[in-house]
Short mmCIF file of C-alpha atoms in Angstrom, two decimals:
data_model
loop_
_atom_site.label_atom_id
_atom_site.label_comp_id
_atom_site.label_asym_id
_atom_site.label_seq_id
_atom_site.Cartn_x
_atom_site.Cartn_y
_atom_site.Cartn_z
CA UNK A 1 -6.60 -97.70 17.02
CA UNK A 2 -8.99 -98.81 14.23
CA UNK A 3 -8.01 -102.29 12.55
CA UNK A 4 -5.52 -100.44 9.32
CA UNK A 5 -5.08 -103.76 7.35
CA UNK A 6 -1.78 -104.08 5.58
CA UNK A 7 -3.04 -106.36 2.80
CA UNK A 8 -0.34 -105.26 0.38
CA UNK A 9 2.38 -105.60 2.36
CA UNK A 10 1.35 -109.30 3.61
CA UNK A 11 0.39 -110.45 -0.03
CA UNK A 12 4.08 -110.15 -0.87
CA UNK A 13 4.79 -112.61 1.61
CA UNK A 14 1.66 -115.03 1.25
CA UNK A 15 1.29 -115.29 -2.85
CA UNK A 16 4.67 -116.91 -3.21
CA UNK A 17 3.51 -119.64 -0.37
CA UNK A 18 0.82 -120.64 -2.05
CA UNK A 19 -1.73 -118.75 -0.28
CA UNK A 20 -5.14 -118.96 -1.79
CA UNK A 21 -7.37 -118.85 1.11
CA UNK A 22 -6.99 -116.44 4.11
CA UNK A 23 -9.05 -116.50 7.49
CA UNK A 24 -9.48 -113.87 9.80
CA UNK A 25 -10.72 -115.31 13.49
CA UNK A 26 -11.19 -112.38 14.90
CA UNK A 27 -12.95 -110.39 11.76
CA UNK A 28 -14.84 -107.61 13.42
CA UNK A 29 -16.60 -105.69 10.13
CA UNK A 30 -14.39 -107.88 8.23
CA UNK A 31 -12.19 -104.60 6.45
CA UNK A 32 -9.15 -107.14 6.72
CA UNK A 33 -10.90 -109.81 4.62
CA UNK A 34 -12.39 -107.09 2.24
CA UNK A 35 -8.76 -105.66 1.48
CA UNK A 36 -7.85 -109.50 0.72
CA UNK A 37 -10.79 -110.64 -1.57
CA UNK A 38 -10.16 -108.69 -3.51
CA UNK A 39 -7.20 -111.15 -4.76
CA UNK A 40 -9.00 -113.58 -5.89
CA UNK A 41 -8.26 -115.85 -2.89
CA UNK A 42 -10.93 -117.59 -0.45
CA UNK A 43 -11.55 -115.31 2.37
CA UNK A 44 -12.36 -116.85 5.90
CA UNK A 45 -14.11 -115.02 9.12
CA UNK A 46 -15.27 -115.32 12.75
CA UNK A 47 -16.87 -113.16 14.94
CA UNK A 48 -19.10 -112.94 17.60
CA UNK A 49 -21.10 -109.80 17.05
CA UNK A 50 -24.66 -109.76 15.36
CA UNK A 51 -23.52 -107.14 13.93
CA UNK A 52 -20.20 -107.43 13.11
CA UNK A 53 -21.17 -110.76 11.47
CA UNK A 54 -23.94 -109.59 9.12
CA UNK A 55 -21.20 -106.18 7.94
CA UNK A 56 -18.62 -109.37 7.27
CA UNK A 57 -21.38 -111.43 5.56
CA UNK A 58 -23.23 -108.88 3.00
CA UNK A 59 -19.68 -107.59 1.85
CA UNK A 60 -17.66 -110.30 1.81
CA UNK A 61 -19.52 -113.75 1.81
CA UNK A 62 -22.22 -112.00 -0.26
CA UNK A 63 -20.91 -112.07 -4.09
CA UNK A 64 -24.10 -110.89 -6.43
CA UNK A 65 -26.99 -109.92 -3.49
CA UNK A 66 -27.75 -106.36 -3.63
CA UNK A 67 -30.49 -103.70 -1.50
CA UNK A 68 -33.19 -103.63 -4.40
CA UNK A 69 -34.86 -99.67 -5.09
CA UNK A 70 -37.72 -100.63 -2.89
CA UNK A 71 -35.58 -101.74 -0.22
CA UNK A 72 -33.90 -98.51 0.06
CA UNK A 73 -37.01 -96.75 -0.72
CA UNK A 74 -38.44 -97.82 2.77
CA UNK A 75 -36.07 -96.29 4.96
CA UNK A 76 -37.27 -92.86 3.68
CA UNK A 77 -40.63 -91.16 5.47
CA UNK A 78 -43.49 -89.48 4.10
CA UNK A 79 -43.24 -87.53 7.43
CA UNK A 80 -40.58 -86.56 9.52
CA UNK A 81 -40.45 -89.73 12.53
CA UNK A 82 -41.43 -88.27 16.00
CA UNK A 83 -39.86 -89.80 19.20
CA UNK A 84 -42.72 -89.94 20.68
CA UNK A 85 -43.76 -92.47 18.14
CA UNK A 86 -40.72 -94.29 17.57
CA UNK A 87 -39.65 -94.33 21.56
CA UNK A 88 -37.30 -97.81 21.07
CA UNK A 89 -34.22 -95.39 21.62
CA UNK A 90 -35.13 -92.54 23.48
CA UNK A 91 -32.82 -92.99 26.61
CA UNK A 92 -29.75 -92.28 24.02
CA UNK A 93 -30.90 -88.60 23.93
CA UNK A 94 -30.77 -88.58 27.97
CA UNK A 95 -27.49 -90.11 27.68
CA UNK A 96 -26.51 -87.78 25.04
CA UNK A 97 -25.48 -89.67 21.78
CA UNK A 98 -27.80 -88.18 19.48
CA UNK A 99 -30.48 -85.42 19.41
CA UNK A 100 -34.16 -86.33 19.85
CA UNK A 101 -34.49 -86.48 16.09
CA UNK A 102 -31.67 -88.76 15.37
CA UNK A 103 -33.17 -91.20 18.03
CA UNK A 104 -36.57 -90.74 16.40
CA UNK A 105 -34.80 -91.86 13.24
CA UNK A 106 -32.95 -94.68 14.29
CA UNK A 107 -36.15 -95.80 15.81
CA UNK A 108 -38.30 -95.84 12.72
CA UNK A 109 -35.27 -97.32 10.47
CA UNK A 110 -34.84 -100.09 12.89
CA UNK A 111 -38.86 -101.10 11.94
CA UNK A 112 -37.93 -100.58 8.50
CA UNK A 113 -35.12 -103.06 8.98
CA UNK A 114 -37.28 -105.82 10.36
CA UNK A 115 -38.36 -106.75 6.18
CA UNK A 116 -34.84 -107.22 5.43
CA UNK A 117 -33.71 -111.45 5.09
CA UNK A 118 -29.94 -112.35 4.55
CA UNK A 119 -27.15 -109.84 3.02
CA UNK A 120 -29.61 -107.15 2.20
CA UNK A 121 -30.03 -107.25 5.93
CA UNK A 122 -25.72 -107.02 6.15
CA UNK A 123 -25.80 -104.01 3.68
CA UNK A 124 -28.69 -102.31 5.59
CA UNK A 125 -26.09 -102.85 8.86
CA UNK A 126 -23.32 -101.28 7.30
CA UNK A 127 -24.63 -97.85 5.90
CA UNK A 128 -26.25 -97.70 9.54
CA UNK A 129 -23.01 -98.05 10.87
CA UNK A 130 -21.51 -95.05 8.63
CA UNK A 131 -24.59 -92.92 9.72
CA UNK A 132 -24.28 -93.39 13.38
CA UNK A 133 -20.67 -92.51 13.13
CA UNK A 134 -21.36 -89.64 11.24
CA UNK A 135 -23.60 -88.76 14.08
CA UNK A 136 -21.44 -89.27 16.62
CA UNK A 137 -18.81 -86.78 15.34
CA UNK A 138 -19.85 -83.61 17.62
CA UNK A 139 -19.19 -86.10 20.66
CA UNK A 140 -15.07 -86.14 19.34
CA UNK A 141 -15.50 -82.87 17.90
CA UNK A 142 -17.65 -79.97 19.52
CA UNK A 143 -18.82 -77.95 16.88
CA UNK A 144 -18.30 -80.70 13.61
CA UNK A 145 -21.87 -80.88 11.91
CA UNK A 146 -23.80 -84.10 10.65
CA UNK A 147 -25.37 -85.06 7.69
CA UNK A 148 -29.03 -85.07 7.80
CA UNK A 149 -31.12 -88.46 7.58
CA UNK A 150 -31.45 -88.36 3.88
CA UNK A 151 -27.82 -89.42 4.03
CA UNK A 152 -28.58 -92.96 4.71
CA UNK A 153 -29.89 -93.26 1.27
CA UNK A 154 -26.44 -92.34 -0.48
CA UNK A 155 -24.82 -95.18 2.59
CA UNK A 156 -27.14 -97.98 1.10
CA UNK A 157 -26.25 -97.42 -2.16
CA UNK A 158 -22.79 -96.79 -0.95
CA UNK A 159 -22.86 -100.31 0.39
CA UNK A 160 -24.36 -102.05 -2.57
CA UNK A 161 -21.42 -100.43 -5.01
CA UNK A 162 -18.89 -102.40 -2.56
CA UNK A 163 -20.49 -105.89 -3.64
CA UNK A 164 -18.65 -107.91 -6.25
CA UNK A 165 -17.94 -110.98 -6.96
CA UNK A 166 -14.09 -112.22 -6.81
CA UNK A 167 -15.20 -115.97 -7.91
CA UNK A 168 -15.35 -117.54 -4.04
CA UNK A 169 -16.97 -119.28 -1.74
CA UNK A 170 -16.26 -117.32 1.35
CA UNK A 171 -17.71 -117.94 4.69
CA UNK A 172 -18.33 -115.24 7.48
CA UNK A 173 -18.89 -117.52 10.81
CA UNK A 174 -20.50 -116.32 14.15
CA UNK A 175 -19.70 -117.71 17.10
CA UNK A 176 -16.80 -118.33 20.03
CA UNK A 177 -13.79 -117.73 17.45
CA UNK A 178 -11.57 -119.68 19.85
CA UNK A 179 -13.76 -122.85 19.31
CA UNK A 180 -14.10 -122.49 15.55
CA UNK A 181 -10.70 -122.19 15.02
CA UNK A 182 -9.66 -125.53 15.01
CA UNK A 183 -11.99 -126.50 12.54
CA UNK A 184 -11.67 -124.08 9.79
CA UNK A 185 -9.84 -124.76 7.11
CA UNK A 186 -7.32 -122.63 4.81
CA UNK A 187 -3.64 -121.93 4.03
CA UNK A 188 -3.00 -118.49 6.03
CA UNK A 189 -4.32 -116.76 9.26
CA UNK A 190 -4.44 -113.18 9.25
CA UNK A 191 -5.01 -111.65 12.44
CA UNK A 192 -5.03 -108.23 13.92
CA UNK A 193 -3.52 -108.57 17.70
CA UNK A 194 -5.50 -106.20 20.24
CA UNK A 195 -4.05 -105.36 23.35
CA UNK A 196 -6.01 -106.05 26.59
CA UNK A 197 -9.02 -104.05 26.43
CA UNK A 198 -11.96 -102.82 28.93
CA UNK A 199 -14.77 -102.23 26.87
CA UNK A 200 -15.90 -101.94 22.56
CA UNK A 201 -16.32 -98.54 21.03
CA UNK A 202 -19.18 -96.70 21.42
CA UNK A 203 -19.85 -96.68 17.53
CA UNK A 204 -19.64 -100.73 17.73
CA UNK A 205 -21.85 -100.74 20.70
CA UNK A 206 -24.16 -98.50 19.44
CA UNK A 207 -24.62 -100.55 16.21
CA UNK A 208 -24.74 -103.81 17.56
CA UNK A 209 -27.89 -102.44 20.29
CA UNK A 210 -29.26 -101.45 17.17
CA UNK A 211 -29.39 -104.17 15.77
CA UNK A 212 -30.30 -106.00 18.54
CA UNK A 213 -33.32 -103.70 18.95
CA UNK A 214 -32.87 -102.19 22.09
CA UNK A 215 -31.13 -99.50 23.88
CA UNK A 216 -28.65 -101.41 26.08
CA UNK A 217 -26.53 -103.77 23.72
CA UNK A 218 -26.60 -107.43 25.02
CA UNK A 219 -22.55 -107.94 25.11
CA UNK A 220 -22.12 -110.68 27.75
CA UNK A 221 -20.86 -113.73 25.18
CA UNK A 222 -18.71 -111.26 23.65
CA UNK A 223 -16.97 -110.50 26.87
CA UNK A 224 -16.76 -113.52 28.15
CA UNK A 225 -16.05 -115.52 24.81
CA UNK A 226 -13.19 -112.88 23.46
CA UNK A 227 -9.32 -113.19 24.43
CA UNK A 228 -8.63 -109.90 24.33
CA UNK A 229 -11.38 -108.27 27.10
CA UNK A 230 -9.68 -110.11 29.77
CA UNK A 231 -7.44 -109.43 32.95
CA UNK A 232 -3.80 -109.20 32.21
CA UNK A 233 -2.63 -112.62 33.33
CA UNK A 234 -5.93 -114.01 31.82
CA UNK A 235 -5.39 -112.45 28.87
CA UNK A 236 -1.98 -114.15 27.58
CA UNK A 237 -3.42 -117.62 28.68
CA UNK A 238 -6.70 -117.23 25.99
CA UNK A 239 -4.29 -115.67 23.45
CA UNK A 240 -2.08 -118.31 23.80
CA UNK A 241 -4.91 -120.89 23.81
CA UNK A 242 -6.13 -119.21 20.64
CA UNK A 243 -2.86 -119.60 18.79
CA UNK A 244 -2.61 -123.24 19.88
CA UNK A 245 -5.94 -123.58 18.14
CA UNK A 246 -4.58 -121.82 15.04
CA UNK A 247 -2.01 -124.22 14.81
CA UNK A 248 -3.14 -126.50 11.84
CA UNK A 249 -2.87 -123.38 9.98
CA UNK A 250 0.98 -123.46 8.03
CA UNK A 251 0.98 -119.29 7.68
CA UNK A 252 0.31 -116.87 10.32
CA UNK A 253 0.27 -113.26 9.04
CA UNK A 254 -0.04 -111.40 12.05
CA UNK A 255 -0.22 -107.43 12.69
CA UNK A 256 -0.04 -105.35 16.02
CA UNK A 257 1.35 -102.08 17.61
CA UNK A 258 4.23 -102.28 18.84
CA UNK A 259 3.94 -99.85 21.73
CA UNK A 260 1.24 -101.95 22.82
CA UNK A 261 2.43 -105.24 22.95
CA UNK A 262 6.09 -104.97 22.82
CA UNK A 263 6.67 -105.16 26.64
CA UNK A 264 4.04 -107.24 26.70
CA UNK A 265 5.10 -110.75 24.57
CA UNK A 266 8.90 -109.57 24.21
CA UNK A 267 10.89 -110.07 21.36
CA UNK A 268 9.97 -113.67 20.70
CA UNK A 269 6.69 -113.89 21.99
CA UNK A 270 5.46 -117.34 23.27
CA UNK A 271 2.92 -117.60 20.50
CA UNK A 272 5.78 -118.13 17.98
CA UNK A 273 7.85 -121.28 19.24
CA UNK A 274 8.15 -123.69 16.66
CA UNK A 275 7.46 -121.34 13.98
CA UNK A 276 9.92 -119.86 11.62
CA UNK A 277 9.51 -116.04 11.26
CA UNK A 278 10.57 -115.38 7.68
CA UNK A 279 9.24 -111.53 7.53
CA UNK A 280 8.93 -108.90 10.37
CA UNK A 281 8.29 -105.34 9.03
CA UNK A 282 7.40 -101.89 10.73
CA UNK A 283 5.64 -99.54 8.89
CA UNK A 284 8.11 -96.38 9.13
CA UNK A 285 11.43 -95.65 8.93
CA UNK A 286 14.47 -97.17 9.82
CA UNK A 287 15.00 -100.54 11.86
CA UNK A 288 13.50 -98.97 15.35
CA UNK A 289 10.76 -97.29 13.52
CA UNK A 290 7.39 -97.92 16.09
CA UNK A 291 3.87 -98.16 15.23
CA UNK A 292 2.27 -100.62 12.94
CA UNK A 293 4.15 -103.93 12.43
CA UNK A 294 3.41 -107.06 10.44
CA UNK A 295 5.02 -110.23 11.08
CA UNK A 296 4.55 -113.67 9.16
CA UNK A 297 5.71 -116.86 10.84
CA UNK A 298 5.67 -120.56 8.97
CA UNK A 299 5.31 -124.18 10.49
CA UNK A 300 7.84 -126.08 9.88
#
């Protein structure tokens, strides 16, 4: 399941607590911390992705910085890229992601992104990420057709239009989000709570080897650095460690499936002693509704 942020539904329970800052550890693209800026409170992040990171910077750290005409102008050709030119990721076709002319595209764009600096470089991440996912459709799909390259044009411009200013200072960190924990500073916690997984999407790994510049992405600190890619038993120690370094922290707002992690923590998962959980809500019908649920917790 994708990361569906409930920002509404939390912000009832964080604006009367005097919530006006809100950090997200584990941020990923940082859509959770997007969905909260945009109430005017100082919005937090951590991740360990390159290019997670610079999607979390360039829309949410980034107030004013926007992909200039020329900018965009560059990722267009005066001729049609050839992979045999631009050969960076020519084993994707073998390993059939994308047609010889979407990996002859991807190569050239990824030499066009080597003049970006800062949050123009962020933007430029995230309308790549839209166009390999729009390229990736006939993979969940058979038969679903793609847009054609010229689409990354409207996806910059897309991603400029999402930059605004909401009068803060927020701060996208990169690195282990365990470690920075303790040392970040703000009222509420909001985190999304995975269930033990094996491996990232293939749109995230895709986009972060792009990035990175090369075919194979380069994911060893993120495996070994993240809680929830982890062995069962391993697993609930570094989530537990995590929340222990979350701590400081007086309002947890934290969302998970409950078919995923219900048999896992219990009813009163570990996590939560010496808290006081003041809200627990599913989103459905009905007090045994499953799916989505969103629970806030307090320090005494």
């Amino acid at each position: 399941m994708p990361k569906t942020p409930l920002p509404s539904l939390a912000w009832e329970e964080l604006a009367p607590r005097g919530v006006h800052s809100i950090y997200d550890p584990f941020m990923g693209t940082g859509n959770s911390l997007y969905a909260f800026k945009r109430y005017g409170v100082k919005v937090i992040g951590s991740d360990l992705l390159e290019s997670t990171w610079c999607s979390a910077r360039a829309l949410n750290e980034n107030n004013t910085v926007r992909l200039s005409d020329e900018a965009i102008a560059s990722f267009g050709a005066a001729e049609v890229p050839n992979l045999s030119t631009f050969t960076r990721f020519a084993s994707w076709v073998e390993r059939g992601f994308f047609t010889e002319s979407q990996a002859a595209w991807l190569g050239y764009w990824r030499e066009r992104f080597e003049a970006l600096e800062g949050y123009s470089r962020g933007l430029a991440v995230v309308a790549m990420g839209w166009m390999i996912d729009n390229w990736l459709k006939p993979l969940e799909q058979p038969g679903a057709t793609c847009a054609g390259p010229t689409a990354l044009t409207l996806f910059l411009k897309r991603a400029n239009q999402w930059v605004w200013d909401n009068g803060q200072v927020n701060e996208m960190l990169r690195g282990n989000p365990v470690d920075l924990a303790e040392s970040v500073q703000a009222d509420a916690c909001y985190l999304y709570l995975e269930p033990p997984m094996v491996s990232v999407d293939l749109r995230t790994w895709l986009t972060e080897a792009w990035v990175q510049g090369r075919p194979e992405a380069d994911l060893a600190d993120f495996y070994q650095d993240n809680p929830f890619f982890a062995p069962l038993e391993d697993y609930r120690v570094r989530v537990t460690n995590l929340f222990e370094r979350l701590e400081h922290i007086r309002v947890w707002a934290i969302q998970y499936r409950t078919e995923e992690l219900d048999l896992l923590w219990g009813d009163h998962p570990s996590w939560l002693s010496g808290r006081d959980l003041v809200a627990q809500q599913h989103l459905g019908m009905g007090p045994d509704a499953s799916g989505e649920m969103l629970c806030v917790a307090l320090r005494p």
